[in-house]
Amino acid sequence: MTPHPFPLTLWSEAVYSRRSIPATLATGASAPGAAPGAAEADPVVLPAGLPGGRRFPLAAPPLRLRPVRRGRSAGPAGLADPAVLAALLHYSCGLIQHDLTPGGWPLHRAVASARCRYPSELSLVVPAPGGGHRAAAVYRFDPLHHQLALLQGAVGDEAATDPPGGAGSARFLVITSRFARTAQLYGDYAPRLCAQEAGMLLGAVHLVAAALGLRTRPGLDREILLALCDGWTPAGEHPMGYLELGDAPPTGSAPQAAVPGAPEARRPWIPPDAAAVLRARHSGAAIFDPEPVAAPRALLDDLGAALATAPSADFSCHLLVRQVAGTPAGHYVHTGDHWRPVRDGDPVPLLERIGQTEGRVSLNFRTVACVAYLAVRRGTALARSGADAFRQLHLSAGAAAHLVCVVAARHGLTARVHNGYDAATAERLLGLTVDEETVLFQVAIGAAKPAAGFRLPVVF
Ligand SMILES: Cc1cc2nc3c(=O)[nH]c(=O)nc-3n(C[C@H](O)[C@H](O)[C@H](O)COP(=O)(O)O)c2cc1C
């Protein structure tokens, strides 16, 4: 029997401690057991396609994301419009920036990834006619070449010749993860990072689909996920999550509900000039050491609105505010779409006790604007879903974490997802429910100093 990709011990080995991180990480050498020089060593290797399989170049991604309208013109609408599919894939999973700094990580996707390993893959699944979730055709997005590669389905099949398919029919974007890419450096810690990153990608697809006016419904259901991935998932690639996509709902109809458990169906928060914001998002320099400048109050308003319409409501957000205009420093909790104060006062002592890596403070908390901690109800989820709770909760919190990064970018700020924190200390100091709530993400926000590197936008 295939072992579950998220054994229950992962909570203690990779969330509550960092025991599974190999000592070699500090030197950047391969983790013990990882095959040096294997194809997985290169994080931008071409995704596998069918041998000699067909590739579909995508249209150039538009410089602006605008909602598509059904039947707006004589041309193709919604997903059948090549520009819409290209925009959806590029702004959620595409290569956005090229970093020319010597010795740096050269290629950056739209979603953050620990040491730019990019284990997540995004595939467009066209279900077989007649209902159900089994794939008739599968197209793998190749961010490096901005193409789709046919993974399953014979050329000549109706479903396999036209990637987006006919307007109006449901399509799925499926997230899988190649743990080996990240395990090359991180060893047994990789499943944790891969689960976090899959969640962030889910949040990215959800946001970009909404910006394009597409109907989108992310799902957590494991049975549907396995059915969608059945028969084509390459060896060593793990099914992580999916979103159902459709064309824009008729004008005036209510927005779609998100995953079950979402409190209300509301139009997702979308930044003005979303494309420019998504192109500008970045995690900052190697060491997170921002300028000590106050963030605008609008940062908190946007964070509140964005988190209130996250794809899943299965998380809470605690914000430790150091320097935000018009806002007393202190501890706040996201409630509804606003911030409820918990405690006033300088949060730096708390931040420096929570945010530690092997006994050292992880980043310069003394100059951040604020730090978001995303917590989940682990106890309840474990009782409900057992080992799969790990995947589900990381998807929910990860989607929210990406929104935090995008909100920061919308205000010209940098957001850094940083796993250097002590989960037990975070629980205690943030006042989380004992044996129930767990922090899965620490995201620091600040004003990046001018970097020594050069990053250019990638243009297709
Ligand atoms: C799940 C996750 C965990 C991360 N953990 C750390 C960390 O512990 N320390 C750190 O310095 N950066 C961490 N990062 C930041 C990444 O290294 C950064 O996102 C990557 O360099 C890509 O940069 P970009 O977002 O500017 O494209 C993490 C990122 C992700 C997505």
CSV table of C-alpha atoms and ligand atoms in Angstrom, one decimal:
chain,number,residue,atom,x,y,z
A,1,MET,CA,0.0,0.0,0.0
A,2,THR,CA,1.3,3.5,-0.8
A,3,PRO,CA,2.2,5.3,2.4
A,4,HIS,CA,0.1,8.5,3.1
A,5,PRO,CA,2.1,11.5,1.9
A,6,PHE,CA,1.4,13.3,5.2
A,7,PRO,CA,2.0,10.8,8.0
A,8,LEU,CA,0.7,12.0,11.4
A,9,THR,CA,4.2,12.3,12.7
A,10,LEU,CA,4.7,15.2,10.3
A,11,TRP,CA,2.9,17.5,12.8
A,12,SER,CA,5.6,16.9,15.4
A,13,GLU,CA,8.5,16.6,13.0
A,14,ALA,CA,7.8,19.5,10.7
A,15,VAL,CA,5.3,21.9,12.4
A,16,TYR,CA,6.0,21.7,16.1
A,17,SER,CA,9.7,21.1,15.6
A,18,ARG,CA,12.0,21.4,12.6
A,19,ARG,CA,13.7,18.1,13.3
A,20,SER,CA,13.1,16.9,9.8
A,21,ILE,CA,15.2,19.7,8.3
A,22,PRO,CA,18.6,18.2,7.4
A,23,ALA,CA,21.7,19.9,8.8
A,24,THR,CA,22.9,20.2,5.1
A,25,LEU,CA,20.3,22.9,4.5
A,26,ALA,CA,22.6,25.5,6.0
A,27,THR,CA,25.2,24.8,3.4
A,28,GLY,CA,22.8,24.4,0.5
A,29,ALA,CA,24.1,20.9,-0.2
A,30,SER,CA,21.8,18.1,-1.2
A,31,ALA,CA,19.9,16.5,1.7
A,32,PRO,CA,21.1,13.0,2.7
A,33,GLY,CA,19.4,10.5,0.5
A,34,ALA,CA,18.6,12.9,-2.3
A,35,ALA,CA,20.1,11.8,-5.5
A,36,PRO,CA,22.6,14.5,-6.5
A,37,GLY,CA,22.4,15.6,-10.0
A,38,ALA,CA,19.0,14.0,-10.6
A,39,ALA,CA,16.6,15.8,-12.9
A,40,GLU,CA,14.7,17.1,-9.9
A,41,ALA,CA,17.7,19.2,-8.9
A,42,ASP,CA,16.7,21.7,-11.5
A,43,PRO,CA,13.5,23.4,-10.3
A,44,VAL,CA,12.6,24.7,-13.8
A,45,VAL,CA,13.0,21.4,-15.7
A,46,LEU,CA,10.3,20.9,-18.3
A,47,PRO,CA,7.3,19.1,-17.0
A,48,ALA,CA,6.9,15.7,-18.5
A,49,GLY,CA,4.5,15.6,-21.4
A,50,LEU,CA,3.4,12.7,-23.6
A,51,PRO,CA,6.4,11.3,-25.5
A,52,GLY,CA,6.4,13.4,-28.6
A,53,GLY,CA,3.2,14.9,-27.2
A,54,ARG,CA,1.6,18.0,-28.5
A,55,ARG,CA,2.4,21.4,-27.0
A,56,PHE,CA,0.1,24.3,-27.2
A,57,PRO,CA,1.7,27.8,-27.1
A,58,LEU,CA,-0.4,30.1,-25.0
A,59,ALA,CA,-1.4,33.6,-26.0
A,60,ALA,CA,0.7,36.5,-24.6
A,61,PRO,CA,-0.5,37.3,-21.1
A,62,PRO,CA,-2.4,40.6,-21.1
A,63,LEU,CA,-0.8,43.5,-19.1
A,64,ARG,CA,-4.2,44.1,-17.3
A,65,LEU,CA,-6.6,41.7,-15.8
A,66,ARG,CA,-10.2,42.6,-16.7
A,67,PRO,CA,-13.4,40.7,-16.0
A,68,VAL,CA,-14.7,38.8,-19.0
A,69,ARG,CA,-18.3,39.1,-19.8
A,70,ARG,CA,-20.4,36.3,-21.2
A,71,GLY,CA,-21.3,36.8,-24.9
A,72,ARG,CA,-19.8,40.3,-24.7
A,73,SER,CA,-18.7,40.2,-28.4
A,74,ALA,CA,-18.7,38.0,-31.4
A,75,GLY,CA,-15.4,36.5,-30.3
A,76,PRO,CA,-14.9,33.6,-27.9
A,77,ALA,CA,-15.9,34.3,-24.3
A,78,GLY,CA,-14.6,33.2,-20.9
A,79,LEU,CA,-12.2,30.3,-20.7
A,80,ALA,CA,-12.6,29.7,-24.5
A,81,ASP,CA,-10.9,33.1,-25.0
A,82,PRO,CA,-7.1,32.2,-25.4
A,83,ALA,CA,-6.1,35.5,-23.6
A,84,VAL,CA,-8.2,34.5,-20.6
A,85,LEU,CA,-6.6,31.1,-20.1
A,86,ALA,CA,-3.1,32.6,-20.7
A,87,ALA,CA,-3.8,35.3,-18.1
A,88,LEU,CA,-5.1,32.8,-15.6
A,89,LEU,CA,-2.1,30.5,-15.8
A,90,HIS,CA,0.5,33.2,-16.0
A,91,TYR,CA,-0.6,35.4,-13.1
A,92,SER,CA,-1.2,32.4,-10.8
A,93,CYS,CA,1.7,30.0,-11.6
A,94,GLY,CA,3.8,31.7,-14.4
A,95,LEU,CA,7.3,33.0,-14.4
A,96,ILE,CA,7.0,36.6,-13.4
A,97,GLN,CA,10.5,37.8,-12.6
A,98,HIS,CA,14.1,37.1,-13.7
A,99,ASP,CA,16.7,37.8,-11.0
A,100,LEU,CA,20.0,38.4,-12.6
A,101,THR,CA,21.9,38.7,-9.3
A,102,PRO,CA,25.0,36.4,-9.4
A,103,GLY,CA,24.6,33.4,-7.2
A,104,GLY,CA,20.9,34.2,-6.6
A,105,TRP,CA,17.8,32.2,-7.6
A,106,PRO,CA,17.2,33.3,-11.2
A,107,LEU,CA,13.6,32.5,-11.9
A,108,HIS,CA,10.6,33.6,-9.8
A,109,ARG,CA,7.1,32.4,-10.2
A,110,ALA,CA,3.9,34.3,-9.3
A,111,VAL,CA,3.7,32.4,-6.0
A,112,ALA,CA,6.5,32.3,-3.4
A,113,SER,CA,8.4,29.0,-3.0
A,114,ALA,CA,11.0,28.0,-0.4
A,115,ARG,CA,14.4,28.6,-2.0
A,116,CYS,CA,12.6,28.8,-5.4
A,117,ARG,CA,12.3,25.0,-5.7
A,118,TYR,CA,8.8,25.3,-7.2
A,119,PRO,CA,7.5,21.8,-6.5
A,120,SER,CA,3.9,22.7,-7.4
A,121,GLU,CA,2.5,21.8,-10.9
A,122,LEU,CA,-0.7,23.1,-12.4
A,123,SER,CA,-2.7,21.0,-14.8
A,124,LEU,CA,-5.9,21.7,-16.7
A,125,VAL,CA,-8.2,18.7,-16.5
A,126,VAL,CA,-11.0,18.2,-19.0
A,127,PRO,CA,-13.4,15.7,-17.5
A,128,ALA,CA,-14.8,12.8,-19.6
A,129,PRO,CA,-18.3,13.5,-20.9
A,130,GLY,CA,-21.1,12.1,-18.9
A,131,GLY,CA,-20.3,13.6,-15.5
A,132,GLY,CA,-17.9,12.3,-12.9
A,133,HIS,CA,-14.4,13.6,-12.4
A,134,ARG,CA,-12.2,11.2,-14.5
A,135,ALA,CA,-10.0,13.1,-16.9
A,136,ALA,CA,-10.5,12.8,-20.7
A,137,ALA,CA,-7.7,15.2,-21.4
A,138,VAL,CA,-5.0,16.7,-19.2
A,139,TYR,CA,-2.7,19.7,-20.1
A,140,ARG,CA,0.3,20.5,-17.9
A,141,PHE,CA,1.2,24.2,-17.6
A,142,ASP,CA,4.8,24.8,-18.5
A,143,PRO,CA,5.7,28.2,-16.9
A,144,LEU,CA,9.1,28.3,-18.4
A,145,HIS,CA,7.8,28.3,-22.0
A,146,HIS,CA,4.4,29.6,-21.3
A,147,GLN,CA,2.8,26.6,-23.0
A,148,LEU,CA,0.5,23.7,-22.2
A,149,ALA,CA,1.8,20.2,-22.7
A,150,LEU,CA,-0.6,17.4,-23.4
A,151,LEU,CA,-0.3,14.8,-20.6
A,152,GLN,CA,-3.3,12.6,-21.4
A,153,GLY,CA,-5.7,12.4,-24.3
A,154,ALA,CA,-5.0,11.5,-27.9
A,155,VAL,CA,-4.4,14.2,-30.4
A,156,GLY,CA,-7.5,14.1,-32.6
A,157,ASP,CA,-9.8,13.6,-29.6
A,158,GLU,CA,-12.2,16.5,-29.5
A,159,ALA,CA,-11.2,17.2,-25.8
A,160,ALA,CA,-7.5,17.1,-26.6
A,161,THR,CA,-7.3,19.5,-29.5
A,162,ASP,CA,-8.7,22.5,-27.8
A,163,PRO,CA,-7.3,23.0,-24.3
A,164,PRO,CA,-9.9,25.3,-22.8
A,165,GLY,CA,-12.8,23.3,-24.4
A,166,GLY,CA,-16.1,24.7,-25.3
A,167,ALA,CA,-17.5,27.7,-23.5
A,168,GLY,CA,-19.8,27.0,-20.6
A,169,SER,CA,-18.5,23.5,-19.7
A,170,ALA,CA,-16.7,23.0,-16.4
A,171,ARG,CA,-12.9,22.5,-16.3
A,172,PHE,CA,-10.6,21.8,-13.4
A,173,LEU,CA,-7.3,23.2,-12.5
A,174,VAL,CA,-5.5,20.5,-10.5
A,175,ILE,CA,-2.5,21.2,-8.2
A,176,THR,CA,0.0,18.4,-7.8
A,177,SER,CA,3.4,18.5,-6.1
A,178,ARG,CA,6.8,17.0,-6.9
A,179,PHE,CA,8.1,16.6,-3.3
A,180,ALA,CA,11.5,15.4,-4.7
A,181,ARG,CA,12.3,18.9,-6.0
A,182,THR,CA,12.1,20.4,-2.5
A,183,ALA,CA,13.4,17.2,-0.7
A,184,GLN,CA,16.6,17.7,-2.7
A,185,LEU,CA,17.4,20.4,-0.2
A,186,TYR,CA,14.9,19.9,2.7
A,187,GLY,CA,14.8,16.1,3.0
A,188,ASP,CA,11.8,14.9,5.0
A,189,TYR,CA,10.7,18.5,5.7
A,190,ALA,CA,9.6,18.8,2.0
A,191,PRO,CA,6.0,17.6,2.4
A,192,ARG,CA,5.3,20.5,4.8
A,193,LEU,CA,6.7,23.1,2.4
A,194,CYS,CA,4.9,21.4,-0.5
A,195,ALA,CA,1.6,21.5,1.3
A,196,GLN,CA,2.1,25.2,2.2
A,197,GLU,CA,3.0,26.1,-1.4
A,198,ALA,CA,0.1,24.1,-2.9
A,199,GLY,CA,-2.2,26.2,-0.6
A,200,MET,CA,-0.6,29.4,-1.8
A,201,LEU,CA,-1.1,28.3,-5.4
A,202,LEU,CA,-4.7,27.5,-4.8
A,203,GLY,CA,-5.1,31.1,-3.4
A,204,ALA,CA,-3.4,32.5,-6.4
A,205,VAL,CA,-5.6,30.7,-8.9
A,206,HIS,CA,-8.7,31.7,-7.0
A,207,LEU,CA,-7.7,35.4,-7.0
A,208,VAL,CA,-6.7,35.5,-10.6
A,209,ALA,CA,-9.9,33.7,-11.7
A,210,ALA,CA,-11.9,36.2,-9.8
A,211,ALA,CA,-10.0,39.1,-11.3
A,212,LEU,CA,-10.9,37.7,-14.7
A,213,GLY,CA,-14.5,37.3,-13.7
A,214,LEU,CA,-14.5,33.6,-14.0
A,215,ARG,CA,-16.6,31.3,-11.8
A,216,THR,CA,-14.3,29.4,-9.5
A,217,ARG,CA,-14.9,26.8,-6.8
A,218,PRO,CA,-11.9,25.4,-4.9
A,219,GLY,CA,-12.5,22.0,-3.3
A,220,LEU,CA,-10.9,20.1,-0.5
A,221,ASP,CA,-12.6,16.7,-1.1
A,222,ARG,CA,-10.0,14.0,-1.3
A,223,GLU,CA,-12.1,11.5,-3.3
A,224,ILE,CA,-12.8,14.1,-6.0
A,225,LEU,CA,-9.1,15.1,-6.0
A,226,LEU,CA,-8.0,11.4,-6.5
A,227,ALA,CA,-10.6,10.9,-9.2
A,228,LEU,CA,-9.3,14.0,-11.1
A,229,CYS,CA,-5.7,12.8,-10.8
A,230,ASP,CA,-6.5,9.1,-11.7
A,231,GLY,CA,-4.5,7.6,-14.5
A,232,TRP,CA,-2.2,10.4,-15.5
A,233,THR,CA,-0.3,11.7,-12.5
A,234,PRO,CA,3.4,11.0,-13.0
A,235,ALA,CA,5.2,8.8,-10.5
A,236,GLY,CA,6.4,10.8,-7.4
A,237,GLU,CA,3.8,13.6,-7.9
A,238,HIS,CA,1.2,14.0,-5.2
A,239,PRO,CA,-2.4,15.2,-5.7
A,240,MET,CA,-2.8,18.3,-3.6
A,241,GLY,CA,-5.9,20.3,-4.5
A,242,TYR,CA,-8.2,21.5,-7.3
A,243,LEU,CA,-10.5,24.3,-8.4
A,244,GLU,CA,-13.5,24.0,-10.6
A,245,LEU,CA,-13.6,26.7,-13.2
A,246,GLY,CA,-16.4,28.0,-15.3
A,247,ASP,CA,-17.4,31.0,-17.2
A,248,ALA,CA,-18.6,34.2,-15.6
A,249,PRO,CA,-22.0,33.8,-13.9
A,250,PRO,CA,-24.8,35.7,-15.7
A,251,THR,CA,-24.9,39.4,-14.8
A,252,GLY,CA,-26.7,40.1,-11.5
A,253,SER,CA,-26.4,36.5,-10.1
A,254,ALA,CA,-24.9,35.9,-6.7
A,255,PRO,CA,-21.1,35.2,-6.5
A,256,GLN,CA,-20.2,31.5,-6.1
A,257,ALA,CA,-19.7,30.0,-2.7
A,258,ALA,CA,-16.2,28.9,-1.9
A,259,VAL,CA,-15.3,25.6,-0.3
A,260,PRO,CA,-17.8,24.2,2.2
A,261,GLY,CA,-17.4,26.0,5.5
A,262,ALA,CA,-16.9,29.4,3.9
A,263,PRO,CA,-19.1,31.8,6.0
A,264,GLU,CA,-20.7,33.6,3.1
A,265,ALA,CA,-20.5,33.9,-0.7
A,266,ARG,CA,-18.9,37.2,-1.4
A,267,ARG,CA,-17.0,38.7,-4.3
A,268,PRO,CA,-13.3,38.0,-3.6
A,269,TRP,CA,-11.1,41.0,-2.8
A,270,ILE,CA,-9.2,42.0,-5.9
A,271,PRO,CA,-6.6,44.8,-5.9
A,272,PRO,CA,-6.9,47.6,-8.4
A,273,ASP,CA,-4.6,47.0,-11.3
A,274,ALA,CA,-4.3,43.4,-10.1
A,275,ALA,CA,-1.8,42.4,-12.9
A,276,ALA,CA,0.7,45.1,-11.9
A,277,VAL,CA,0.4,44.1,-8.2
A,278,LEU,CA,0.9,40.4,-9.0
A,279,ARG,CA,4.0,41.2,-11.1
A,280,ALA,CA,5.4,43.3,-8.3
A,281,ARG,CA,4.9,40.7,-5.5
A,282,HIS,CA,8.2,39.5,-4.0
A,283,SER,CA,9.6,38.2,-0.8
A,284,GLY,CA,12.5,40.5,-0.3
A,285,ALA,CA,16.2,40.0,0.0
A,286,ALA,CA,17.9,36.9,1.4
A,287,ILE,CA,17.7,38.2,4.9
A,288,PHE,CA,14.4,40.0,5.7
A,289,ASP,CA,15.6,43.3,7.1
A,290,PRO,CA,13.0,46.0,6.0
A,291,GLU,CA,13.2,49.8,6.5
A,292,PRO,CA,11.6,51.0,9.7
A,293,VAL,CA,8.7,52.9,8.0
A,294,ALA,CA,5.0,52.8,8.9
A,295,ALA,CA,2.7,51.0,6.6
A,296,PRO,CA,-0.5,52.8,5.6
A,297,ARG,CA,-3.7,52.1,7.5
A,298,ALA,CA,-5.2,50.9,4.2
A,299,LEU,CA,-3.0,47.8,4.5
A,300,LEU,CA,-5.1,46.6,7.4
A,301,ASP,CA,-8.4,47.4,5.7
A,302,ASP,CA,-7.3,45.5,2.6
A,303,LEU,CA,-6.0,42.6,4.7
A,304,GLY,CA,-9.3,42.5,6.5
A,305,ALA,CA,-11.3,42.5,3.3
A,306,ALA,CA,-9.0,39.9,1.5
A,307,LEU,CA,-9.0,37.4,4.4
A,308,ALA,CA,-12.8,37.7,4.7
A,309,THR,CA,-13.2,36.4,1.1
A,310,ALA,CA,-10.4,33.8,1.2
A,311,PRO,CA,-11.3,30.5,-0.6
A,312,SER,CA,-11.7,28.8,2.7
A,313,ALA,CA,-12.7,30.1,6.1
A,314,ASP,CA,-10.9,27.3,7.9
A,315,PHE,CA,-8.2,29.6,9.5
A,316,SER,CA,-7.8,32.5,11.8
A,317,CYS,CA,-5.4,35.4,11.5
A,318,HIS,CA,-3.5,37.0,14.4
A,319,LEU,CA,-1.7,40.2,13.5
A,320,LEU,CA,1.1,41.7,15.6
A,321,VAL,CA,1.3,45.3,14.6
A,322,ARG,CA,4.5,47.3,15.1
A,323,GLN,CA,4.2,50.3,12.9
A,324,VAL,CA,1.0,51.0,10.9
A,325,ALA,CA,-0.3,54.5,10.5
A,326,GLY,CA,-3.3,55.4,12.8
A,327,THR,CA,-3.2,52.0,14.5
A,328,PRO,CA,-1.8,51.4,18.1
A,329,ALA,CA,0.9,48.8,18.2
A,330,GLY,CA,-0.4,45.5,19.6
A,331,HIS,CA,-2.1,42.2,18.9
A,332,TYR,CA,-5.2,42.0,16.7
A,333,VAL,CA,-7.4,39.2,15.5
A,334,HIS,CA,-9.2,39.1,12.2
A,335,THR,CA,-13.0,39.0,12.9
A,336,GLY,CA,-15.5,39.4,10.1
A,337,ASP,CA,-13.6,41.7,7.8
A,338,HIS,CA,-12.0,43.9,10.5
A,339,TRP,CA,-9.4,43.7,13.2
A,340,ARG,CA,-10.4,43.2,16.9
A,341,PRO,CA,-7.8,44.5,19.3
A,342,VAL,CA,-6.6,41.9,21.8
A,343,ARG,CA,-3.7,43.7,23.5
A,344,ASP,CA,-1.9,47.0,23.1
A,345,GLY,CA,1.8,47.4,23.3
A,346,ASP,CA,5.1,46.9,21.4
A,347,PRO,CA,4.9,43.4,19.8
A,348,VAL,CA,8.7,43.0,19.2
A,349,PRO,CA,9.4,41.0,22.4
A,350,LEU,CA,6.6,38.6,21.4
A,351,LEU,CA,7.8,38.4,17.8
A,352,GLU,CA,11.4,37.7,18.9
A,353,ARG,CA,10.3,34.9,21.1
A,354,ILE,CA,8.0,33.3,18.5
A,355,GLY,CA,10.1,33.9,15.4
A,356,GLN,CA,13.2,31.8,16.2
A,357,THR,CA,15.2,29.4,14.1
A,358,GLU,CA,17.4,27.0,16.2
A,359,GLY,CA,17.5,29.5,19.0
A,360,ARG,CA,18.2,32.6,16.9
A,361,VAL,CA,15.8,35.4,15.9
A,362,SER,CA,14.8,34.6,12.3
A,363,LEU,CA,14.5,38.1,10.8
A,364,ASN,CA,14.6,41.7,11.8
A,365,PHE,CA,11.3,42.0,13.6
A,366,ARG,CA,12.4,45.4,14.9
A,367,THR,CA,11.7,47.1,11.6
A,368,VAL,CA,8.7,45.2,10.3
A,369,ALA,CA,5.3,46.9,9.9
A,370,CYS,CA,3.4,43.9,11.1
A,371,VAL,CA,3.5,40.1,11.2
A,372,ALA,CA,0.5,37.8,10.4
A,373,TYR,CA,0.2,34.4,12.0
A,374,LEU,CA,-2.3,32.0,10.3
A,375,ALA,CA,-3.7,29.5,12.6
A,376,VAL,CA,-6.0,26.4,12.0
A,377,ARG,CA,-8.1,24.2,14.1
A,378,ARG,CA,-5.9,21.1,14.0
A,379,GLY,CA,-7.7,19.1,16.7
A,380,THR,CA,-11.1,19.3,15.0
A,381,ALA,CA,-9.6,18.6,11.6
A,382,LEU,CA,-7.7,15.6,12.7
A,383,ALA,CA,-10.8,14.1,14.3
A,384,ARG,CA,-12.7,14.7,11.1
A,385,SER,CA,-10.1,13.9,8.4
A,386,GLY,CA,-7.2,12.0,10.1
A,387,ALA,CA,-3.9,12.2,8.1
A,388,ASP,CA,-5.6,14.2,5.3
A,389,ALA,CA,-6.1,17.1,7.7
A,390,PHE,CA,-2.5,18.1,7.1
A,391,ARG,CA,-3.2,18.7,3.4
A,392,GLN,CA,-6.6,20.3,3.9
A,393,LEU,CA,-5.5,22.7,6.6
A,394,HIS,CA,-2.3,23.7,4.7
A,395,LEU,CA,-4.5,24.4,1.6
A,396,SER,CA,-6.8,26.7,3.6
A,397,ALA,CA,-4.1,28.6,5.4
A,398,GLY,CA,-1.8,28.7,2.3
A,399,ALA,CA,-4.5,30.3,0.2
A,400,ALA,CA,-4.9,33.0,2.9
A,401,ALA,CA,-1.1,33.4,3.1
A,402,HIS,CA,-0.9,34.2,-0.6
A,403,LEU,CA,-3.6,36.9,-0.1
A,404,VAL,CA,-1.5,38.4,2.6
A,405,CYS,CA,1.5,38.6,0.2
A,406,VAL,CA,-0.7,40.2,-2.5
A,407,VAL,CA,-2.2,42.8,-0.1
A,408,ALA,CA,1.4,43.8,0.9
A,409,ALA,CA,2.4,44.1,-2.8
A,410,ARG,CA,-0.7,46.3,-3.4
A,411,HIS,CA,0.7,48.8,-0.9
A,412,GLY,CA,4.3,48.6,-2.3
A,413,LEU,CA,5.4,46.4,0.6
A,414,THR,CA,7.2,43.1,0.8
A,415,ALA,CA,5.7,40.0,2.6
A,416,ARG,CA,8.0,37.2,3.6
A,417,VAL,CA,6.6,33.8,4.4
A,418,HIS,CA,9.1,32.5,7.0
A,419,ASN,CA,9.0,29.1,8.7
A,420,GLY,CA,11.5,30.2,11.3
A,421,TYR,CA,9.0,30.2,14.2
A,422,ASP,CA,8.2,28.1,17.2
A,423,ALA,CA,4.7,26.7,16.9
A,424,ALA,CA,4.3,26.0,20.7
A,425,THR,CA,5.5,29.4,21.7
A,426,ALA,CA,3.2,31.0,19.1
A,427,GLU,CA,0.2,29.1,20.5
A,428,ARG,CA,1.0,30.2,24.0
A,429,LEU,CA,1.8,33.9,23.3
A,430,LEU,CA,-1.1,34.4,20.8
A,431,GLY,CA,-3.5,32.8,23.3
A,432,LEU,CA,-4.6,30.0,20.9
A,433,THR,CA,-6.9,27.2,22.2
A,434,VAL,CA,-4.7,24.5,23.7
A,435,ASP,CA,-4.6,21.1,21.8
A,436,GLU,CA,-6.8,22.6,19.1
A,437,GLU,CA,-5.3,25.6,17.3
A,438,THR,CA,-1.9,25.5,15.5
A,439,VAL,CA,0.0,28.2,13.6
A,440,LEU,CA,0.8,27.1,10.1
A,441,PHE,CA,2.2,30.4,8.6
A,442,GLN,CA,4.2,33.3,9.8
A,443,VAL,CA,4.2,36.2,7.2
A,444,ALA,CA,6.2,39.3,8.0
A,445,ILE,CA,5.4,42.5,6.2
A,446,GLY,CA,7.7,45.5,5.7
A,447,ALA,CA,9.1,48.1,3.4
A,448,ALA,CA,12.0,46.4,1.5
A,449,LYS,CA,15.3,48.3,1.3
A,450,PRO,CA,16.6,48.9,-2.2
A,451,ALA,CA,18.0,45.5,-3.1
A,452,ALA,CA,21.5,44.9,-4.4
A,453,GLY,CA,20.1,42.6,-7.1
A,454,PHE,CA,18.4,43.1,-10.4
A,455,ARG,CA,15.0,41.7,-11.1
A,456,LEU,CA,13.4,42.0,-14.5
A,457,PRO,CA,9.9,41.2,-15.5
A,458,VAL,CA,9.5,38.2,-17.7
A,459,VAL,CA,7.6,38.9,-20.9
A,460,PHE,CA,6.2,36.3,-23.3
B,1,LIG,C1,6.3,27.8,2.4
B,1,LIG,C2,7.5,28.8,2.4
B,1,LIG,C3,8.4,28.8,3.4
B,1,LIG,C4,9.4,29.7,3.5
B,1,LIG,N1,10.3,29.7,4.5
B,1,LIG,C5,11.3,30.6,4.5
B,1,LIG,C6,12.2,30.6,5.6
B,1,LIG,O1,12.1,29.8,6.5
B,1,LIG,N2,13.2,31.5,5.6
B,1,LIG,C7,13.4,32.4,4.6
B,1,LIG,O2,14.3,33.3,4.6
B,1,LIG,N3,12.5,32.5,3.5
B,1,LIG,C8,11.5,31.6,3.5
B,1,LIG,N4,10.6,31.6,2.4
B,1,LIG,C9,10.7,32.6,1.4
B,1,LIG,C10,11.3,32.1,0.1
B,1,LIG,O3,12.6,31.8,0.1
B,1,LIG,C11,10.9,33.1,-1.1
B,1,LIG,O4,9.6,33.0,-1.2
B,1,LIG,C12,11.6,32.7,-2.4
B,1,LIG,O5,12.9,33.1,-2.3
B,1,LIG,C13,11.0,33.2,-3.6
B,1,LIG,O6,11.1,34.6,-3.6
B,1,LIG,P1,9.9,35.5,-4.3
B,1,LIG,O7,8.7,35.2,-3.5
B,1,LIG,O8,10.5,36.9,-4.1
B,1,LIG,O9,9.8,35.1,-5.7
B,1,LIG,C14,9.6,30.7,2.4
B,1,LIG,C15,8.6,30.7,1.4
B,1,LIG,C16,7.6,29.7,1.4
B,1,LIG,C17,6.6,29.8,0.2
